[in-house]
CSV table of C-alpha atoms in Angstrom, one decimal:
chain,number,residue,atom,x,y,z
A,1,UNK,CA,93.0,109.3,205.0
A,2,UNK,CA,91.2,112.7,206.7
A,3,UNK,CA,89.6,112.8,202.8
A,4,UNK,CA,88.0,109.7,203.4
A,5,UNK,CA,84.3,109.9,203.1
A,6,UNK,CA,82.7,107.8,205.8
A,7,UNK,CA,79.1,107.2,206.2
A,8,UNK,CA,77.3,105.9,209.1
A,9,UNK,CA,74.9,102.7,208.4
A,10,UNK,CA,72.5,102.5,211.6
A,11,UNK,CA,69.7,99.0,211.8
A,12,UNK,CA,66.2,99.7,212.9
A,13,UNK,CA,63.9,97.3,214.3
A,14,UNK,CA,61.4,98.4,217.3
A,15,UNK,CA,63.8,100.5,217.8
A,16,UNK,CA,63.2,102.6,221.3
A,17,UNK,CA,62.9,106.3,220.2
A,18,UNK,CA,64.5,107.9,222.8
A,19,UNK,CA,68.1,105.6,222.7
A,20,UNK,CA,67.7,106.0,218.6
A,21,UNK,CA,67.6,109.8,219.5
A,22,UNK,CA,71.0,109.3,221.6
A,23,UNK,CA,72.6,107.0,218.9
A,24,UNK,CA,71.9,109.9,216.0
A,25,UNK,CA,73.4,112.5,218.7
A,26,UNK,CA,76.3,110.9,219.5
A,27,UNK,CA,77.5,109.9,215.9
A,28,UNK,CA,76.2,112.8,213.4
A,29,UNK,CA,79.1,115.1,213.4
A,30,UNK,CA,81.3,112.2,213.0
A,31,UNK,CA,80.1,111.3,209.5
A,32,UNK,CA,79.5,112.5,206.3
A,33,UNK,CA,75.8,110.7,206.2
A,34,UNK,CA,73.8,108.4,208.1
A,35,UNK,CA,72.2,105.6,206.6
A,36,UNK,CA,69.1,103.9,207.9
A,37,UNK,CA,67.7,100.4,206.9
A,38,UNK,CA,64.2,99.5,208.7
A,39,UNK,CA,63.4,95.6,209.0
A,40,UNK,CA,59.7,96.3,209.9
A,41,UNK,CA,59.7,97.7,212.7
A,42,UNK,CA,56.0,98.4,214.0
A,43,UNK,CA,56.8,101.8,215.4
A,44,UNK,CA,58.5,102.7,211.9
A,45,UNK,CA,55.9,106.0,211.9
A,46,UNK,CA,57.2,107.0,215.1
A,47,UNK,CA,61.1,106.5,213.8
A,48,UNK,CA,60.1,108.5,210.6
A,49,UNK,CA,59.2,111.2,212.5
A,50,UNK,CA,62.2,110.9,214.6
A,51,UNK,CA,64.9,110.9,211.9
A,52,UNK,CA,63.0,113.7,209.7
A,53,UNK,CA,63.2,115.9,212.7
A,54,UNK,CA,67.0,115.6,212.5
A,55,UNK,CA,69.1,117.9,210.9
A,56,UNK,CA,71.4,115.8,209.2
A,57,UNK,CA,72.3,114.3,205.6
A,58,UNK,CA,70.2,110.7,205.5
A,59,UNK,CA,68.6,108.1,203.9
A,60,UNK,CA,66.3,105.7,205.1
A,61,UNK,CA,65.7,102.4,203.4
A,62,UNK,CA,63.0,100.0,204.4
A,63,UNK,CA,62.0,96.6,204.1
A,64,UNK,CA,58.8,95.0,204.0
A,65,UNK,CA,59.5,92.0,206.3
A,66,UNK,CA,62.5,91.5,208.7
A,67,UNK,CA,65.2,90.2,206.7
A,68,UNK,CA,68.0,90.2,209.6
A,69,UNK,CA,71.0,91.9,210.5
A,70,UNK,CA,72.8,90.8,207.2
A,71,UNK,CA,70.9,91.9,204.9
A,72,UNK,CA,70.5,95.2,206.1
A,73,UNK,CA,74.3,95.9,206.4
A,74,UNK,CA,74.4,94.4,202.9
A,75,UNK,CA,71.7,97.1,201.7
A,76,UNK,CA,73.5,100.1,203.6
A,77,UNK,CA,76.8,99.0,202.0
A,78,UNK,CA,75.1,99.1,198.6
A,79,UNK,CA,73.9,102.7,199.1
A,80,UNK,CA,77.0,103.6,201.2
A,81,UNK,CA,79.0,102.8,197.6
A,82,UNK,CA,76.9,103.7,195.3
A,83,UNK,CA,77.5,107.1,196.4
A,84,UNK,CA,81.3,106.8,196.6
A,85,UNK,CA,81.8,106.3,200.2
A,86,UNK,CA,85.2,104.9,201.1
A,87,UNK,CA,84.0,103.7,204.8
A,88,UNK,CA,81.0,102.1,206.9
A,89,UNK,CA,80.8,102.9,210.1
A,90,UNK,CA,78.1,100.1,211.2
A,91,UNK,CA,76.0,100.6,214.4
A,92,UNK,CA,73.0,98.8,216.0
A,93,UNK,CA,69.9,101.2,216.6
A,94,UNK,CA,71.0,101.1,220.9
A,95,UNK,CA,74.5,101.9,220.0
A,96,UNK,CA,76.0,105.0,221.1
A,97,UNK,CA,79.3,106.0,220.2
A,98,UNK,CA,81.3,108.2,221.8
A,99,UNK,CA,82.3,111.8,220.6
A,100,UNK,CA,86.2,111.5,219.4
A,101,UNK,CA,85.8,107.8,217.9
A,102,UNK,CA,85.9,108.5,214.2
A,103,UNK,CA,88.9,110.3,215.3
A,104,UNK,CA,90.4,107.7,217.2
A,105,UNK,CA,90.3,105.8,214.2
A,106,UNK,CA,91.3,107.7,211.4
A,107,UNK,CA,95.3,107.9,212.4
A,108,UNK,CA,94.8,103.9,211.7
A,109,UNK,CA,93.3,104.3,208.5
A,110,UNK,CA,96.2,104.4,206.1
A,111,UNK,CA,97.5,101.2,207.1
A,112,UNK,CA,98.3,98.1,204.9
A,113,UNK,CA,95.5,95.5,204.1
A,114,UNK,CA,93.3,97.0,207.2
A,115,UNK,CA,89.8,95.9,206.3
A,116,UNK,CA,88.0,97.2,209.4
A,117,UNK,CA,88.8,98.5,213.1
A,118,UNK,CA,86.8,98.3,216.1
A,119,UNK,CA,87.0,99.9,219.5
A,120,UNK,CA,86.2,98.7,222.9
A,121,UNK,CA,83.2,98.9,224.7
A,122,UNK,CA,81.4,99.7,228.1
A,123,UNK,CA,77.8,97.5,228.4
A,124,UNK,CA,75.5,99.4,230.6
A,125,UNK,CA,74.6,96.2,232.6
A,126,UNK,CA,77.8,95.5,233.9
A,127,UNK,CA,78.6,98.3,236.4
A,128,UNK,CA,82.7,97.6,236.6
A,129,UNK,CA,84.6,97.5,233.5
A,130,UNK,CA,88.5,97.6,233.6
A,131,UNK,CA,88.5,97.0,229.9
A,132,UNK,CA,91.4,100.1,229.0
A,133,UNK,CA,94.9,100.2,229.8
A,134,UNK,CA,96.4,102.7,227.5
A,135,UNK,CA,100.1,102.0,228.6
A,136,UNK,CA,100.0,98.8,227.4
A,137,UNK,CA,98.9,99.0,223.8
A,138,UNK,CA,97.2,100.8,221.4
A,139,UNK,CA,96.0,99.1,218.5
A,140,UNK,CA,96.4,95.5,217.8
A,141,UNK,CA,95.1,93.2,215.4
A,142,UNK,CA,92.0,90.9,216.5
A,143,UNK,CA,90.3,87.4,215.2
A,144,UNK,CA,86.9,88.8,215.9
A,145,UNK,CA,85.8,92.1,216.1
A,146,UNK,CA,81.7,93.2,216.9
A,147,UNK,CA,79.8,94.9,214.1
A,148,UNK,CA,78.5,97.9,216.3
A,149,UNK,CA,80.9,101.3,215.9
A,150,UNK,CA,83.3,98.8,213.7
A,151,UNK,CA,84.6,100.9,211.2
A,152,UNK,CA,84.8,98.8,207.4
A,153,UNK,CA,86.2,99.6,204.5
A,154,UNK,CA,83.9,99.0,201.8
A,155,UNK,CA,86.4,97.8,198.8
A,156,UNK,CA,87.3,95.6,201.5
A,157,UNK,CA,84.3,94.3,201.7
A,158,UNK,CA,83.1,93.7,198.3
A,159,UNK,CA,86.1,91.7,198.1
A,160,UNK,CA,84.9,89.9,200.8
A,161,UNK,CA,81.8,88.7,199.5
A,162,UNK,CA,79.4,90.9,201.7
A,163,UNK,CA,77.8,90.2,205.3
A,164,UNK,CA,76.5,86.6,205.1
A,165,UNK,CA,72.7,87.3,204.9
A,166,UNK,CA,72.1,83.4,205.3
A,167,UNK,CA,73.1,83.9,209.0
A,168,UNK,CA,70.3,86.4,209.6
A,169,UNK,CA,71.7,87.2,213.4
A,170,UNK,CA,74.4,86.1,215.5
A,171,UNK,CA,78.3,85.3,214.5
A,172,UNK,CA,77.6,87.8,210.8
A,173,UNK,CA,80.5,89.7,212.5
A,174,UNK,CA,82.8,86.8,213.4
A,175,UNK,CA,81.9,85.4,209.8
A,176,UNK,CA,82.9,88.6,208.1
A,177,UNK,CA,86.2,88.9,209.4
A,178,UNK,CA,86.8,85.5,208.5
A,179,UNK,CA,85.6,86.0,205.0
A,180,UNK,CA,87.6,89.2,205.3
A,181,UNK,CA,91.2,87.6,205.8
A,182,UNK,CA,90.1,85.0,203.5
A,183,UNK,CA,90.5,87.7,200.7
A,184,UNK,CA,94.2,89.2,203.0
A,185,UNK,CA,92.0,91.5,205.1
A,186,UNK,CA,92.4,92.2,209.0
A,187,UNK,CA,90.3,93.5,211.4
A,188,UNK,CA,91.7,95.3,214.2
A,189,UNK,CA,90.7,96.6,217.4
A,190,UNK,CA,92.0,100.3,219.1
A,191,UNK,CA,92.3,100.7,223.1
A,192,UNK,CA,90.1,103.1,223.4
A,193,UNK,CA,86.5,102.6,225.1
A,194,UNK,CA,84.2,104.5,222.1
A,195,UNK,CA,80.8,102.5,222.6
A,196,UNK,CA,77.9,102.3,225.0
A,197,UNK,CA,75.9,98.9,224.4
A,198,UNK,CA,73.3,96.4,225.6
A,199,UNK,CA,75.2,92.9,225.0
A,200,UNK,CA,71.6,91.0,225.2
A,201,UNK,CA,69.8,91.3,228.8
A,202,UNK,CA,73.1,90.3,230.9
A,203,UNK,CA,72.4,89.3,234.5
A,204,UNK,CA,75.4,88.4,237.0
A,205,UNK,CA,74.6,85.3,239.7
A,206,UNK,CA,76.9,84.2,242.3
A,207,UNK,CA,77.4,80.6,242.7
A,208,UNK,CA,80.1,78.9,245.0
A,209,UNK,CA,81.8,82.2,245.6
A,210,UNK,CA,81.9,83.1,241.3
A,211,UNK,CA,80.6,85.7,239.7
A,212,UNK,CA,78.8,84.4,236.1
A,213,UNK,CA,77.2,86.4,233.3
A,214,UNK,CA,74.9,84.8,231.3
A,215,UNK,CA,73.1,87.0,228.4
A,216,UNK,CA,69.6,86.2,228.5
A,217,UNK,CA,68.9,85.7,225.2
A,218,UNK,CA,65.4,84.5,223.6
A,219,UNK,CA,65.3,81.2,222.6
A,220,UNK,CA,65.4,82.3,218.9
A,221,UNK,CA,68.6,84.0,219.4
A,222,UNK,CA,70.2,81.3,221.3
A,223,UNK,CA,69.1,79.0,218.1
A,224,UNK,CA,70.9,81.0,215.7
A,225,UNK,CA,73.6,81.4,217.7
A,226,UNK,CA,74.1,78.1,218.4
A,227,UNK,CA,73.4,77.3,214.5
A,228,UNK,CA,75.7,79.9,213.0
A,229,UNK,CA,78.8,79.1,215.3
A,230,UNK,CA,78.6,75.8,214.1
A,231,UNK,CA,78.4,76.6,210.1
A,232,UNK,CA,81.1,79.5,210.7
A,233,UNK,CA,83.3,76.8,212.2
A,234,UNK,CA,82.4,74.2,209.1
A,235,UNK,CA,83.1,77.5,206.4
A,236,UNK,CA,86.2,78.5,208.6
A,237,UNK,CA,88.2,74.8,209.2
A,238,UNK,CA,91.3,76.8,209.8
A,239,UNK,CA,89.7,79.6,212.4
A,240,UNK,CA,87.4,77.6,214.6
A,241,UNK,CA,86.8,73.8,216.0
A,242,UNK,CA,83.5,72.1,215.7
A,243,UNK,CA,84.2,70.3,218.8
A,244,UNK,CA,85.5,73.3,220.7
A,245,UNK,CA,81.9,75.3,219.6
A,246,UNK,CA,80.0,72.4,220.6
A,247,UNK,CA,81.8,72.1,223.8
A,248,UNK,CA,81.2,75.9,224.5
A,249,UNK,CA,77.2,75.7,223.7
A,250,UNK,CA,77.1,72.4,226.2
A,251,UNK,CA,78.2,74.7,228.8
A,252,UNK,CA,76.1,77.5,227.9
A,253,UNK,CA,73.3,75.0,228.2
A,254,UNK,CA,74.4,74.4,230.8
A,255,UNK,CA,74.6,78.2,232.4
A,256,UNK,CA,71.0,78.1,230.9
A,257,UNK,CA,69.6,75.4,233.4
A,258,UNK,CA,71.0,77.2,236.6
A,259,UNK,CA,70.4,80.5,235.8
A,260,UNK,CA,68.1,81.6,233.1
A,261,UNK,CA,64.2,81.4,232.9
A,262,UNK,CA,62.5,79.3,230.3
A,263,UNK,CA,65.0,76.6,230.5
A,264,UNK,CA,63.4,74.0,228.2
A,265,UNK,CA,62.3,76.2,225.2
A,266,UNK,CA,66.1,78.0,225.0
A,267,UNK,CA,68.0,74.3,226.0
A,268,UNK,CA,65.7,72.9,223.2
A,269,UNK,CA,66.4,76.0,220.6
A,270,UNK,CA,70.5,75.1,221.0
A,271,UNK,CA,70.2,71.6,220.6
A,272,UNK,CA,68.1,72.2,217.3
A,273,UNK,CA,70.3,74.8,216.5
A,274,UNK,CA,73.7,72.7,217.0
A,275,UNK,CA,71.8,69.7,215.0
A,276,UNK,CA,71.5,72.1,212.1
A,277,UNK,CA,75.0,73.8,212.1
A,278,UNK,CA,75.9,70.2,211.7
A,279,UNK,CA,73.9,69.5,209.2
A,280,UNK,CA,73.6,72.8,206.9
A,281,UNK,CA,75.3,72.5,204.3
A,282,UNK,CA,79.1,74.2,203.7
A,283,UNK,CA,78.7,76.8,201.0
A,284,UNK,CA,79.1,80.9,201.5
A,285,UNK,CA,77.2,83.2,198.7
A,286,UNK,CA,78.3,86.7,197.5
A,287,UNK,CA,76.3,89.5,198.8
A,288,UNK,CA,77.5,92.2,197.1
């Protein structure tokens, strides 16, 4: 599978110039192309200037109006085969990857019904993660993988119908890998630590002698979140419980009232959002 042309698909939005400027380091000799999609971002001139300055194979595709996570995956994946790329390395515009992940990944490549592989990942607001072990395994097959430094195939993922652009943000990559071994796809997941991320704003608090993380989301975010979990769950009988992700956004509600700031407007956003996931109604498009 060396002869496999992969292309990078990085999402813009505000992006912050100088981690954009890390994330196009640390990925452009790893990839054939990279391939931009702006959802309005208001420093877009700023970015353009940025990514013209670069000297690297690109495209940049824009939109008029923010359309979501989704949809710009979906719009990357459209160029990405339309000029015979065989894989889509997908990254968020404050990913960085490290240098030898592509290669990390390529051994794997070859394998039977693999429809995407992911790698682990280091978030820069939690200052101790023992997240590797390298004796113990080294790839394994996962339910869930992230979209950022996810490596897809993109056969795979026509079969699969696309990234679910009804979700906008949060659970688009839990959904496609259910969509994905709907159509006899996995996802797997290397042991090898190949991304730098921001998981949201994560805080730690100490409370009767525990450590919790809570990820500080807007209350927009925590909406969809709440929402989409609850649809994916509806779509997906057979990979995830109603009850169980209703259970799990009580207690994050919950998290919410001790620890976060703006308590009502986020507490309100879940309970709208798990009143909709109940009530949305049970149907999944195709994208591309």
């Amino acid at each position: 599978m060396t002869n496999s042309k992969i292309a990078a698909g990085i999402v813009l939005y505000n992006s912050e110039i100088e981690r954009l400027q890390e994330n196009i380091n640390a990925v452009k000799t790893q990839v054939d192309q990279i391939i931009f999609f702006d959802n309005h971002s208001k420093n877009i001139k700023n970015i353009e200037k940025l990514i013209s300055s670069q000297h690297i194979k690109y495209c940049l595709l824009k939109s008029t109006e923010n359309k979501g996570i989704a949809f710009a995956l979906n719009k990357i994946a459209k160029y990405a085969i339309s000029e015979g790329y065989d894989w889509l390395l997908t990254l968020d515009d404050d990913s960085v990857v490290y240098p030898n992940l592509i290669t990390r990944y390529s051994k794997y490549l070859s394998m039977k019904n693999i429809g995407q592989i992911s790698c682990l990942l280091k978030d820069r607001n939690i200052i101790s993660n023992n997240i590797e072990n390298k004796n113990s395994w080294d790839l394994k097959e996962k339910k869930y993988v992230i979209t950022s430094a996810s490596l897809i195939k993109l056969n795979a993922l026509v079969k699969a119908g696309g990234f679910d652009t009804d979700l906008f943000i949060d659970w688009v990559d839990n959904e496609v890998c259910c969509a994905l071994r709907k159509v006899g796809y996995k996802s797997f997941q290397v042991n090898y630590v190949g991304l730098l991320q921001e998981m949201g704003a994560i805080k730690s608090y100490k409370l009767f002698s525990k450590i919790f993380y809570t990820p500080n989301y807007s209350s927009i975010r925590y909406y969809y979140n709440a929402r989409n979990s609850i649809f994916v769950s509806r779509l997906y009988p057979s990979e995830e419980k109603t009850r169980k992700i209703i259970v799990n956004q009580l207690k994050m509600m919950t998290q919410i009232i001790f620890f976060e700031a703006d308590k009502y407007s986020k507490v309100k956003a879940i309970v709208k959002g798990i009143k909709d996931g109940l009530t949305k109604k049970v149907k999944r498009e195709r994208y591309l």
